[in-house]
PDB file of C-alpha atoms in Angstrom:
ATOM      1  CA  UNK A   1      -3.830  55.494  32.672  1.00 97.00           C
ATOM      2  CA  UNK A   2      -3.875  55.637  35.979  1.00 98.00           C
ATOM      3  CA  UNK A   3      -3.910  52.272  38.561  1.00 98.00           C
ATOM      4  CA  UNK A   4      -3.729  51.462  41.794  1.00 98.00           C
ATOM      5  CA  UNK A   5      -0.472  48.791  41.887  1.00 98.00           C
ATOM      6  CA  UNK A   6       1.750  46.784  44.633  1.00 97.00           C
ATOM      7  CA  UNK A   7       4.808  45.826  44.103  1.00 97.00           C
ATOM      8  CA  UNK A   8       4.984  43.785  47.116  1.00 96.00           C
ATOM      9  CA  UNK A   9       2.540  41.491  49.315  1.00 96.00           C
ATOM     10  CA  UNK A  10       1.395  43.632  52.260  1.00 96.00           C
ATOM     11  CA  UNK A  11      -1.484  45.336  53.972  1.00 94.00           C
ATOM     12  CA  UNK A  12      -2.551  48.706  52.616  1.00 96.00           C
ATOM     13  CA  UNK A  13       0.634  50.975  53.041  1.00 96.00           C
ATOM     14  CA  UNK A  14       1.398  48.946  50.107  1.00 97.00           C
ATOM     15  CA  UNK A  15      -0.904  50.469  47.097  1.00 98.00           C
ATOM     16  CA  UNK A  16      -0.209  53.253  45.139  1.00 97.00           C
ATOM     17  CA  UNK A  17      -1.372  55.412  42.951  1.00 97.00           C
ATOM     18  CA  UNK A  18       0.643  54.575  38.988  1.00 97.00           C
ATOM     19  CA  UNK A  19       0.768  55.493  35.812  1.00 97.00           C
ATOM     20  CA  UNK A  20       0.108  52.475  33.812  1.00 97.00           C
ATOM     21  CA  UNK A  21      -0.752  51.004  30.182  1.00 96.00           C
ATOM     22  CA  UNK A  22      -4.425  51.222  29.263  1.00 96.00           C
ATOM     23  CA  UNK A  23      -5.798  47.407  28.781  1.00 96.00           C
ATOM     24  CA  UNK A  24      -6.286  46.755  24.697  1.00 96.00           C
ATOM     25  CA  UNK A  25      -9.851  43.988  24.923  1.00 98.00           C
ATOM     26  CA  UNK A  26      -8.830  40.770  23.605  1.00 97.00           C
ATOM     27  CA  UNK A  27     -11.187  38.934  21.815  1.00 98.00           C
ATOM     28  CA  UNK A  28     -14.521  37.989  23.467  1.00 98.00           C
ATOM     29  CA  UNK A  29     -13.565  40.796  26.148  1.00 98.00           C
ATOM     30  CA  UNK A  30     -14.664  44.312  26.757  1.00 98.00           C
ATOM     31  CA  UNK A  31     -13.300  47.429  27.726  1.00 99.00           C
ATOM     32  CA  UNK A  32     -14.923  50.165  29.954  1.00 98.00           C
ATOM     33  CA  UNK A  33     -14.297  53.457  31.428  1.00 98.00           C
ATOM     34  CA  UNK A  34     -14.341  52.396  35.445  1.00 99.00           C
ATOM     35  CA  UNK A  35     -16.669  54.724  37.157  1.00 99.00           C
ATOM     36  CA  UNK A  36     -17.349  53.204  40.248  1.00 99.00           C
ATOM     37  CA  UNK A  37     -14.677  49.794  41.930  1.00 98.00           C
ATOM     38  CA  UNK A  38     -16.753  47.485  44.345  1.00 97.00           C
ATOM     39  CA  UNK A  39     -14.290  46.380  47.431  1.00 96.00           C
ATOM     40  CA  UNK A  40     -13.845  43.235  48.522  1.00 92.00           C
ATOM     41  CA  UNK A  41     -12.583  41.465  51.965  1.00 87.00           C
ATOM     42  CA  UNK A  42     -10.548  39.652  49.423  1.00 88.00           C
ATOM     43  CA  UNK A  43      -8.733  42.048  47.953  1.00 93.00           C
ATOM     44  CA  UNK A  44      -6.851  42.923  50.577  1.00 91.00           C
ATOM     45  CA  UNK A  45      -5.767  39.157  51.339  1.00 88.00           C
ATOM     46  CA  UNK A  46      -4.436  39.223  47.609  1.00 91.00           C
ATOM     47  CA  UNK A  47      -2.200  42.201  48.513  1.00 92.00           C
ATOM     48  CA  UNK A  48      -1.044  40.376  51.567  1.00 91.00           C
ATOM     49  CA  UNK A  49      -0.665  36.679  49.199  1.00 89.00           C
ATOM     50  CA  UNK A  50      -3.845  34.868  51.166  1.00 81.00           C
ATOM     51  CA  UNK A  51      -5.622  34.646  48.457  1.00 81.00           C
ATOM     52  CA  UNK A  52      -6.156  32.301  46.436  1.00 77.00           C
ATOM     53  CA  UNK A  53      -5.516  33.951  43.211  1.00 82.00           C
ATOM     54  CA  UNK A  54      -1.758  34.974  43.925  1.00 86.00           C
ATOM     55  CA  UNK A  55      -0.675  38.620  42.498  1.00 88.00           C
ATOM     56  CA  UNK A  56       2.240  38.962  39.996  1.00 91.00           C
ATOM     57  CA  UNK A  57       4.292  42.460  40.186  1.00 95.00           C
ATOM     58  CA  UNK A  58       3.552  44.946  39.936  1.00 97.00           C
ATOM     59  CA  UNK A  59      -0.307  44.164  40.581  1.00 96.00           C
ATOM     60  CA  UNK A  60      -3.593  45.809  40.843  1.00 98.00           C
ATOM     61  CA  UNK A  61      -6.091  44.672  42.682  1.00 97.00           C
ATOM     62  CA  UNK A  62      -9.976  44.146  42.056  1.00 96.00           C
ATOM     63  CA  UNK A  63     -12.426  42.259  40.620  1.00 96.00           C
ATOM     64  CA  UNK A  64     -15.609  43.825  39.954  1.00 97.00           C
ATOM     65  CA  UNK A  65     -16.368  47.524  38.908  1.00 98.00           C
ATOM     66  CA  UNK A  66     -18.851  49.368  36.627  1.00 99.00           C
ATOM     67  CA  UNK A  67     -18.709  51.991  33.955  1.00 98.00           C
ATOM     68  CA  UNK A  68     -19.251  52.027  29.885  1.00 98.00           C
ATOM     69  CA  UNK A  69     -18.009  50.541  27.297  1.00 99.00           C
ATOM     70  CA  UNK A  70     -15.199  51.852  25.540  1.00 98.00           C
ATOM     71  CA  UNK A  71     -14.310  48.989  23.280  1.00 98.00           C
ATOM     72  CA  UNK A  72     -14.974  44.892  21.891  1.00 98.00           C
ATOM     73  CA  UNK A  73     -12.791  42.692  21.163  1.00 97.00           C
ATOM     74  CA  UNK A  74     -13.261  40.195  18.348  1.00 97.00           C
ATOM     75  CA  UNK A  75     -16.566  38.395  18.512  1.00 96.00           C
ATOM     76  CA  UNK A  76     -18.442  39.908  20.912  1.00 96.00           C
ATOM     77  CA  UNK A  77     -21.931  40.826  19.606  1.00 94.00           C
ATOM     78  CA  UNK A  78     -24.354  41.609  22.001  1.00 94.00           C
ATOM     79  CA  UNK A  79     -22.429  44.112  24.277  1.00 97.00           C
ATOM     80  CA  UNK A  80     -21.923  48.079  22.183  1.00 97.00           C
ATOM     81  CA  UNK A  81     -19.514  51.132  22.982  1.00 98.00           C
ATOM     82  CA  UNK A  82     -21.569  53.248  25.477  1.00 97.00           C
ATOM     83  CA  UNK A  83     -23.796  50.642  27.652  1.00 98.00           C
ATOM     84  CA  UNK A  84     -23.686  51.239  31.106  1.00 98.00           C
ATOM     85  CA  UNK A  85     -22.597  48.175  32.126  1.00 98.00           C
ATOM     86  CA  UNK A  86     -21.222  46.023  36.005  1.00 98.00           C
ATOM     87  CA  UNK A  87     -18.502  43.202  35.354  1.00 98.00           C
ATOM     88  CA  UNK A  88     -16.368  40.877  36.867  1.00 97.00           C
ATOM     89  CA  UNK A  89     -12.392  40.986  35.918  1.00 95.00           C
ATOM     90  CA  UNK A  90      -9.286  41.228  36.722  1.00 94.00           C
ATOM     91  CA  UNK A  91      -7.523  44.236  38.035  1.00 96.00           C
ATOM     92  CA  UNK A  92     -10.395  47.153  38.863  1.00 98.00           C
ATOM     93  CA  UNK A  93      -9.146  49.818  40.656  1.00 98.00           C
ATOM     94  CA  UNK A  94      -8.118  51.319  37.669  1.00 98.00           C
ATOM     95  CA  UNK A  95      -9.571  53.999  35.505  1.00 98.00           C
ATOM     96  CA  UNK A  96     -10.003  50.963  32.724  1.00 98.00           C
ATOM     97  CA  UNK A  97      -9.973  47.437  32.690  1.00 98.00           C
ATOM     98  CA  UNK A  98     -10.824  44.528  30.699  1.00 98.00           C
ATOM     99  CA  UNK A  99     -13.639  41.660  31.533  1.00 98.00           C
ATOM    100  CA  UNK A 100     -14.449  38.748  29.668  1.00 98.00           C
ATOM    101  CA  UNK A 101     -17.421  39.404  27.551  1.00 97.00           C
ATOM    102  CA  UNK A 102     -19.458  36.580  29.732  1.00 97.00           C
ATOM    103  CA  UNK A 103     -19.034  38.289  33.307  1.00 97.00           C
ATOM    104  CA  UNK A 104     -20.325  41.541  31.860  1.00 98.00           C
ATOM    105  CA  UNK A 105     -24.161  42.730  32.703  1.00 98.00           C
ATOM    106  CA  UNK A 106     -26.124  45.557  31.922  1.00 97.00           C
ATOM    107  CA  UNK A 107     -27.298  48.158  34.913  1.00 98.00           C
ATOM    108  CA  UNK A 108     -30.655  49.897  34.938  1.00 96.00           C
ATOM    109  CA  UNK A 109     -31.012  53.209  33.868  1.00 92.00           C
ATOM    110  CA  UNK A 110     -31.647  54.667  37.315  1.00 92.00           C
ATOM    111  CA  UNK A 111     -29.592  52.159  39.109  1.00 96.00           C
ATOM    112  CA  UNK A 112     -26.490  54.358  39.883  1.00 97.00           C
ATOM    113  CA  UNK A 113     -22.739  53.076  38.951  1.00 98.00           C
ATOM    114  CA  UNK A 114     -21.950  53.279  42.589  1.00 98.00           C
ATOM    115  CA  UNK A 115     -24.858  50.690  43.672  1.00 97.00           C
ATOM    116  CA  UNK A 116     -23.989  48.169  40.657  1.00 98.00           C
ATOM    117  CA  UNK A 117     -20.371  48.512  41.575  1.00 98.00           C
ATOM    118  CA  UNK A 118     -21.658  46.901  44.803  1.00 96.00           C
ATOM    119  CA  UNK A 119     -23.684  44.544  43.497  1.00 96.00           C
ATOM    120  CA  UNK A 120     -21.220  41.362  40.786  1.00 96.00           C
ATOM    121  CA  UNK A 121     -19.795  39.624  43.754  1.00 96.00           C
ATOM    122  CA  UNK A 122     -22.080  40.037  47.124  1.00 95.00           C
ATOM    123  CA  UNK A 123     -25.236  39.483  44.858  1.00 97.00           C
ATOM    124  CA  UNK A 124     -23.846  36.473  43.128  1.00 97.00           C
ATOM    125  CA  UNK A 125     -22.748  35.417  46.578  1.00 97.00           C
ATOM    126  CA  UNK A 126     -25.697  36.263  48.936  1.00 98.00           C
ATOM    127  CA  UNK A 127     -27.703  34.742  46.824  1.00 98.00           C
ATOM    128  CA  UNK A 128     -25.666  31.624  45.911  1.00 98.00           C
ATOM    129  CA  UNK A 129     -25.099  30.401  49.324  1.00 98.00           C
ATOM    130  CA  UNK A 130     -28.914  30.335  49.672  1.00 98.00           C
ATOM    131  CA  UNK A 131     -29.918  28.765  46.606  1.00 98.00           C
ATOM    132  CA  UNK A 132     -27.544  26.895  45.006  1.00 96.00           C
ATOM    133  CA  UNK A 133     -25.791  25.583  48.371  1.00 97.00           C
ATOM    134  CA  UNK A 134     -27.534  26.567  51.499  1.00 97.00           C
ATOM    135  CA  UNK A 135     -31.187  25.041  49.183  1.00 98.00           C
ATOM    136  CA  UNK A 136     -32.724  27.197  51.391  1.00 98.00           C
ATOM    137  CA  UNK A 137     -37.192  26.794  51.012  1.00 98.00           C
ATOM    138  CA  UNK A 138     -39.421  28.397  51.228  1.00 98.00           C
ATOM    139  CA  UNK A 139     -40.290  29.091  55.191  1.00 98.00           C
ATOM    140  CA  UNK A 140     -36.999  27.975  55.871  1.00 98.00           C
ATOM    141  CA  UNK A 141     -35.202  29.864  58.740  1.00 99.00           C
ATOM    142  CA  UNK A 142     -32.442  31.180  58.567  1.00 98.00           C
ATOM    143  CA  UNK A 143     -28.893  32.650  60.013  1.00 98.00           C
ATOM    144  CA  UNK A 144     -26.120  35.357  58.626  1.00 98.00           C
ATOM    145  CA  UNK A 145     -23.219  35.861  60.310  1.00 95.00           C
ATOM    146  CA  UNK A 146     -21.544  39.387  59.373  1.00 92.00           C
ATOM    147  CA  UNK A 147     -25.597  40.476  58.469  1.00 95.00           C
ATOM    148  CA  UNK A 148     -24.227  44.163  58.075  1.00 94.00           C
ATOM    149  CA  UNK A 149     -21.408  43.888  55.533  1.00 91.00           C
ATOM    150  CA  UNK A 150     -21.847  44.040  51.903  1.00 91.00           C
ATOM    151  CA  UNK A 151     -22.907  40.289  51.445  1.00 94.00           C
ATOM    152  CA  UNK A 152     -25.226  40.026  54.876  1.00 95.00           C
ATOM    153  CA  UNK A 153     -27.204  42.889  53.620  1.00 96.00           C
ATOM    154  CA  UNK A 154     -27.914  41.823  50.920  1.00 97.00           C
ATOM    155  CA  UNK A 155     -28.239  37.828  52.188  1.00 98.00           C
ATOM    156  CA  UNK A 156     -30.973  38.923  54.893  1.00 98.00           C
ATOM    157  CA  UNK A 157     -33.324  41.192  52.297  1.00 98.00           C
ATOM    158  CA  UNK A 158     -32.636  38.212  49.385  1.00 98.00           C
ATOM    159  CA  UNK A 159     -33.705  35.476  52.092  1.00 98.00           C
ATOM    160  CA  UNK A 160     -36.649  36.580  52.531  1.00 97.00           C
ATOM    161  CA  UNK A 161     -37.306  36.560  49.171  1.00 97.00           C
ATOM    162  CA  UNK A 162     -37.115  34.153  48.294  1.00 97.00           C
ATOM    163  CA  UNK A 163     -39.835  33.547  51.189  1.00 97.00           C
ATOM    164  CA  UNK A 164     -38.207  32.748  53.975  1.00 98.00           C
ATOM    165  CA  UNK A 165     -39.931  32.733  57.399  1.00 98.00           C
ATOM    166  CA  UNK A 166     -37.512  33.007  59.974  1.00 98.00           C
ATOM    167  CA  UNK A 167     -33.862  35.761  59.472  1.00 98.00           C
ATOM    168  CA  UNK A 168     -31.795  36.327  62.364  1.00 98.00           C
ATOM    169  CA  UNK A 169     -28.022  38.586  61.481  1.00 97.00           C
ATOM    170  CA  UNK A 170     -25.389  38.022  63.895  1.00 96.00           C
ATOM    171  CA  UNK A 171     -23.506  42.411  64.134  1.00 94.00           C
ATOM    172  CA  UNK A 172     -20.789  43.531  66.320  1.00 89.00           C
ATOM    173  CA  UNK A 173     -22.519  47.202  67.850  1.00 90.00           C
ATOM    174  CA  UNK A 174     -25.431  48.419  68.211  1.00 92.00           C
ATOM    175  CA  UNK A 175     -25.582  50.854  64.851  1.00 90.00           C
ATOM    176  CA  UNK A 176     -24.905  47.452  62.323  1.00 93.00           C
ATOM    177  CA  UNK A 177     -28.038  46.328  64.565  1.00 94.00           C
ATOM    178  CA  UNK A 178     -30.488  48.894  64.296  1.00 94.00           C
ATOM    179  CA  UNK A 179     -29.817  48.676  60.310  1.00 95.00           C
ATOM    180  CA  UNK A 180     -30.288  44.812  59.996  1.00 96.00           C
ATOM    181  CA  UNK A 181     -33.431  45.243  61.533  1.00 96.00           C
ATOM    182  CA  UNK A 182     -34.747  47.785  59.007  1.00 96.00           C
ATOM    183  CA  UNK A 183     -33.820  45.319  56.878  1.00 97.00           C
ATOM    184  CA  UNK A 184     -35.930  42.592  57.767  1.00 95.00           C
ATOM    185  CA  UNK A 185     -34.667  40.744  60.492  1.00 97.00           C
ATOM    186  CA  UNK A 186     -36.343  39.081  62.992  1.00 97.00           C
ATOM    187  CA  UNK A 187     -33.654  38.742  65.515  1.00 97.00           C
ATOM    188  CA  UNK A 188     -30.681  41.030  65.470  1.00 97.00           C
ATOM    189  CA  UNK A 189     -27.275  39.172  67.832  1.00 96.00           C
ATOM    190  CA  UNK A 190     -24.550  41.280  68.638  1.00 95.00           C
ATOM    191  CA  UNK A 191     -21.992  38.737  68.910  1.00 90.00           C
ATOM    192  CA  UNK A 192     -19.429  41.066  71.225  1.00 88.00           C
ATOM    193  CA  UNK A 193     -22.350  40.734  73.852  1.00 89.00           C
ATOM    194  CA  UNK A 194     -24.109  37.819  73.894  1.00 90.00           C
ATOM    195  CA  UNK A 195     -23.927  34.233  72.928  1.00 91.00           C
ATOM    196  CA  UNK A 196     -25.603  33.739  69.116  1.00 94.00           C
ATOM    197  CA  UNK A 197     -26.257  30.183  69.624  1.00 92.00           C
ATOM    198  CA  UNK A 198     -28.175  30.768  72.813  1.00 94.00           C
ATOM    199  CA  UNK A 199     -30.061  33.809  71.331  1.00 95.00           C
ATOM    200  CA  UNK A 200     -31.130  31.679  68.401  1.00 95.00           C
ATOM    201  CA  UNK A 201     -31.983  29.046  69.642  1.00 93.00           C
ATOM    202  CA  UNK A 202     -34.267  30.284  72.439  1.00 93.00           C
ATOM    203  CA  UNK A 203     -36.024  32.741  69.929  1.00 95.00           C
ATOM    204  CA  UNK A 204     -36.358  28.998  67.537  1.00 94.00           C
ATOM    205  CA  UNK A 205     -36.230  26.068  69.196  1.00 91.00           C
ATOM    206  CA  UNK A 206     -35.445  24.148  66.538  1.00 94.00           C
ATOM    207  CA  UNK A 207     -32.485  25.758  64.838  1.00 96.00           C
ATOM    208  CA  UNK A 208     -32.497  26.987  61.646  1.00 98.00           C
ATOM    209  CA  UNK A 209     -32.239  25.366  58.163  1.00 98.00           C
ATOM    210  CA  UNK A 210     -29.321  27.582  57.057  1.00 98.00           C
ATOM    211  CA  UNK A 211     -26.138  29.347  58.075  1.00 97.00           C
ATOM    212  CA  UNK A 212     -24.216  31.371  55.886  1.00 97.00           C
ATOM    213  CA  UNK A 213     -20.693  31.668  57.895  1.00 92.00           C
ATOM    214  CA  UNK A 214     -17.777  34.082  56.873  1.00 86.00           C
ATOM    215  CA  UNK A 215     -16.045  34.535  60.171  1.00 73.00           C
ATOM    216  CA  UNK A 216     -14.119  31.416  60.398  1.00 68.00           C
ATOM    217  CA  UNK A 217     -13.083  30.101  63.189  1.00 69.00           C
ATOM    218  CA  UNK A 218     -13.611  26.537  65.237  1.00 73.00           C
ATOM    219  CA  UNK A 219     -15.676  28.568  68.244  1.00 80.00           C
ATOM    220  CA  UNK A 220     -17.072  30.253  65.559  1.00 83.00           C
ATOM    221  CA  UNK A 221     -18.591  26.794  63.451  1.00 85.00           C
ATOM    222  CA  UNK A 222     -19.229  24.604  66.803  1.00 87.00           C
ATOM    223  CA  UNK A 223     -21.309  27.268  67.594  1.00 90.00           C
ATOM    224  CA  UNK A 224     -22.923  27.245  64.530  1.00 92.00           C
ATOM    225  CA  UNK A 225     -24.028  24.259  63.590  1.00 92.00           C
ATOM    226  CA  UNK A 226     -25.366  24.082  67.695  1.00 92.00           C
ATOM    227  CA  UNK A 227     -28.020  26.845  65.580  1.00 96.00           C
ATOM    228  CA  UNK A 228     -29.244  24.051  63.022  1.00 96.00           C
ATOM    229  CA  UNK A 229     -32.511  22.092  63.117  1.00 96.00           C
ATOM    230  CA  UNK A 230     -32.735  18.433  61.980  1.00 96.00           C
ATOM    231  CA  UNK A 231     -31.097  18.537  58.113  1.00 96.00           C
ATOM    232  CA  UNK A 232     -30.072  22.036  58.623  1.00 97.00           C
ATOM    233  CA  UNK A 233     -27.051  23.291  55.903  1.00 97.00           C
ATOM    234  CA  UNK A 234     -24.694  25.368  57.516  1.00 96.00           C
ATOM    235  CA  UNK A 235     -22.351  27.366  53.876  1.00 96.00           C
ATOM    236  CA  UNK A 236     -18.821  28.310  54.560  1.00 93.00           C
ATOM    237  CA  UNK A 237     -18.407  30.859  52.040  1.00 89.00           C
ATOM    238  CA  UNK A 238     -14.958  33.377  54.074  1.00 78.00           C
ATOM    239  CA  UNK A 239     -12.912  33.252  57.014  1.00 69.00           C
ATOM    240  CA  UNK A 240     -13.038  37.020  57.233  1.00 63.00           C
ATOM    241  CA  UNK A 241     -10.674  36.036  61.214  1.00 59.00           C
ATOM    242  CA  UNK A 242      -7.793  34.409  58.530  1.00 54.00           C
ATOM    243  CA  UNK A 243      -9.098  30.917  60.674  1.00 54.00           C
ATOM    244  CA  UNK A 244      -8.828  29.116  58.573  1.00 55.00           C
ATOM    245  CA  UNK A 245      -7.924  26.357  60.480  1.00 60.00           C
ATOM    246  CA  UNK A 246     -11.361  25.516  62.222  1.00 60.00           C
ATOM    247  CA  UNK A 247     -12.828  21.468  62.345  1.00 68.00           C
ATOM    248  CA  UNK A 248     -15.720  20.300  63.186  1.00 71.00           C
ATOM    249  CA  UNK A 249     -16.990  16.619  64.991  1.00 75.00           C
ATOM    250  CA  UNK A 250     -17.907  14.262  62.498  1.00 79.00           C
ATOM    251  CA  UNK A 251     -20.448  12.635  64.858  1.00 78.00           C
ATOM    252  CA  UNK A 252     -22.184  15.677  65.622  1.00 77.00           C
ATOM    253  CA  UNK A 253     -22.901  16.117  62.099  1.00 87.00           C
ATOM    254  CA  UNK A 254     -24.577  12.395  61.689  1.00 85.00           C
ATOM    255  CA  UNK A 255     -25.891  12.759  64.770  1.00 85.00           C
ATOM    256  CA  UNK A 256     -28.541  15.741  63.308  1.00 90.00           C
ATOM    257  CA  UNK A 257     -27.607  15.236  59.709  1.00 93.00           C
ATOM    258  CA  UNK A 258     -26.280  18.654  58.894  1.00 94.00           C
ATOM    259  CA  UNK A 259     -24.950  19.498  56.000  1.00 93.00           C
ATOM    260  CA  UNK A 260     -21.208  21.342  55.874  1.00 92.00           C
ATOM    261  CA  UNK A 261     -20.742  23.135  52.244  1.00 94.00           C
ATOM    262  CA  UNK A 262     -18.676  25.774  50.869  1.00 93.00           C
ATOM    263  CA  UNK A 263     -19.185  28.560  48.197  1.00 94.00           C
ATOM    264  CA  UNK A 264     -16.484  30.511  46.281  1.00 92.00           C
ATOM    265  CA  UNK A 265     -18.054  32.643  43.289  1.00 91.00           C
ATOM    266  CA  UNK A 266     -14.860  32.778  40.820  1.00 90.00           C
ATOM    267  CA  UNK A 267     -15.442  29.283  39.462  1.00 92.00           C
ATOM    268  CA  UNK A 268     -18.728  30.112  39.072  1.00 94.00           C
ATOM    269  CA  UNK A 269     -18.455  32.898  36.547  1.00 94.00           C
ATOM    270  CA  UNK A 270     -18.466  31.083  33.272  1.00 94.00           C
ATOM    271  CA  UNK A 271     -21.061  29.868  34.225  1.00 95.00           C
ATOM    272  CA  UNK A 272     -23.231  32.444  33.121  1.00 94.00           C
ATOM    273  CA  UNK A 273     -26.912  30.736  33.134  1.00 95.00           C
ATOM    274  CA  UNK A 274     -25.782  31.124  36.848  1.00 96.00           C
ATOM    275  CA  UNK A 275     -25.233  33.761  37.265  1.00 96.00           C
ATOM    276  CA  UNK A 276     -27.017  36.385  34.830  1.00 96.00           C
ATOM    277  CA  UNK A 277     -30.799  35.467  35.825  1.00 96.00           C
ATOM    278  CA  UNK A 278     -30.192  36.291  39.516  1.00 97.00           C
ATOM    279  CA  UNK A 279     -28.266  39.359  38.569  1.00 97.00           C
ATOM    280  CA  UNK A 280     -30.660  41.038  36.683  1.00 97.00           C
ATOM    281  CA  UNK A 281     -33.588  40.154  39.511  1.00 96.00           C
ATOM    282  CA  UNK A 282     -31.538  41.834  41.701  1.00 97.00           C
ATOM    283  CA  UNK A 283     -30.007  44.928  40.276  1.00 98.00           C
ATOM    284  CA  UNK A 284     -34.525  45.513  38.457  1.00 97.00           C
ATOM    285  CA  UNK A 285     -35.239  45.181  42.077  1.00 97.00           C
ATOM    286  CA  UNK A 286     -32.799  48.138  43.452  1.00 97.00           C
ATOM    287  CA  UNK A 287     -33.488  49.726  40.441  1.00 96.00           C
ATOM    288  CA  UNK A 288     -37.413  49.779  41.535  1.00 95.00           C
ATOM    289  CA  UNK A 289     -36.007  50.508  45.711  1.00 94.00           C
ATOM    290  CA  UNK A 290     -37.623  47.024  46.342  1.00 96.00           C
ATOM    291  CA  UNK A 291     -33.552  45.976  47.313  1.00 97.00           C
ATOM    292  CA  UNK A 292     -31.289  48.180  49.243  1.00 96.00           C
ATOM    293  CA  UNK A 293     -28.133  48.189  48.129  1.00 96.00           C
ATOM    294  CA  UNK A 294     -26.331  49.601  51.228  1.00 92.00           C
ATOM    295  CA  UNK A 295     -22.887  51.262  50.145  1.00 95.00           C
ATOM    296  CA  UNK A 296     -21.209  52.625  53.217  1.00 90.00           C
ATOM    297  CA  UNK A 297     -18.602  54.751  52.117  1.00 94.00           C
ATOM    298  CA  UNK A 298     -17.535  55.965  49.059  1.00 97.00           C
ATOM    299  CA  UNK A 299     -13.188  56.929  47.887  1.00 98.00           C
ATOM    300  CA  UNK A 300     -12.133  58.452  45.187  1.00 98.00           C
ATOM    301  CA  UNK A 301      -9.427  56.478  43.685  1.00 98.00           C
ATOM    302  CA  UNK A 302      -6.240  57.369  44.965  1.00 97.00           C
ATOM    303  CA  UNK A 303      -7.588  57.042  49.173  1.00 98.00           C
ATOM    304  CA  UNK A 304      -7.577  53.294  48.132  1.00 97.00           C
ATOM    305  CA  UNK A 305      -5.565  52.025  51.412  1.00 97.00           C
ATOM    306  CA  UNK A 306      -7.748  53.979  52.970  1.00 96.00           C
ATOM    307  CA  UNK A 307     -10.545  51.883  52.177  1.00 96.00           C
ATOM    308  CA  UNK A 308      -8.322  48.730  52.399  1.00 96.00           C
ATOM    309  CA  UNK A 309      -7.469  49.631  56.238  1.00 94.00           C
ATOM    310  CA  UNK A 310     -11.151  50.071  56.781  1.00 92.00           C
ATOM    311  CA  UNK A 311     -12.471  47.174  55.632  1.00 88.00           C
ATOM    312  CA  UNK A 312      -9.114  44.995  57.288  1.00 82.00           C
ATOM    313  CA  UNK A 313     -10.695  47.088  60.731  1.00 78.00           C
ATOM    314  CA  UNK A 314     -14.908  45.486  60.020  1.00 71.00           C
ATOM    315  CA  UNK A 315     -15.986  48.877  61.479  1.00 69.00           C
ATOM    316  CA  UNK A 316     -17.925  49.678  58.000  1.00 78.00           C
ATOM    317  CA  UNK A 317     -21.450  48.478  56.829  1.00 84.00           C
ATOM    318  CA  UNK A 318     -22.275  47.405  53.899  1.00 88.00           C
ATOM    319  CA  UNK A 319     -20.538  48.219  50.665  1.00 93.00           C
ATOM    320  CA  UNK A 320     -17.367  50.141  50.219  1.00 95.00           C
ATOM    321  CA  UNK A 321     -16.494  51.508  46.671  1.00 97.00           C
ATOM    322  CA  UNK A 322     -14.468  53.822  45.124  1.00 98.00           C
ATOM    323  CA  UNK A 323     -15.761  56.207  42.576  1.00 98.00           C
ATOM    324  CA  UNK A 324     -12.740  56.434  39.452  1.00 96.00           C
TER     325      UNK A 324
END
């Protein structure tokens, strides 16, 4: 089978299309014919050795895909050959991948493979960050950083679906601002032109209740915390700037009873009771047209390096997808 592999740490140029052995499903696993692969910023960190999981060479990036079931391992009874599914698993940048049965989910009939591949990581991250970590309640106010990205475009819409009374987003260009407004944001701030903390406090004097933060760095943390209302929660789920050394003043948290919490999806994947219901709801909403899954650009498998360059350049909108 064809697969994208790398044999040393580095940027996009280390990625190569190679022939690789086709995997065989072990007990409790499912083998997929991959039709589309969702790209994540974590994939670029993985190739550089900056992710939580270190690669073993030769390594294949990718953690989510959509396709058709080719075979199931021993003990798998509720997934069948021919099923259209989306899955979370390792080595997704390939024509075939295996995934644990607990992380394989059905795709509604009228949802494309490209849309389905864009949902698991971003959809669960957005939903869990708002609900499990952010504890968003109806009527509360939300700020979503990087609102034109894969997580951000879904988080803006999910916050609305959960009953948020005010949703703001930060973006890096006018075109991205237009997209986020079209998704239902009340306020969109181009952080390259305006101070987002000033704009938020001008629009909502008391501040927002939840901030979704994935940029990183002391200055972003400081200004994000300044946006929070008393009892507010900041959820950190990434560090796109690679600045993971951000610091905060604990006394400042005490003064306003603020909370900073982290969200990392991987440990929760085995908790199907936490993942299956929201993902099924999001997939159904997307299939019905009630939720827009923004696939910003698609690439053939062999152009994975170009896709990584676009990811690193942070000029893309929505989700980038490899088509196999």
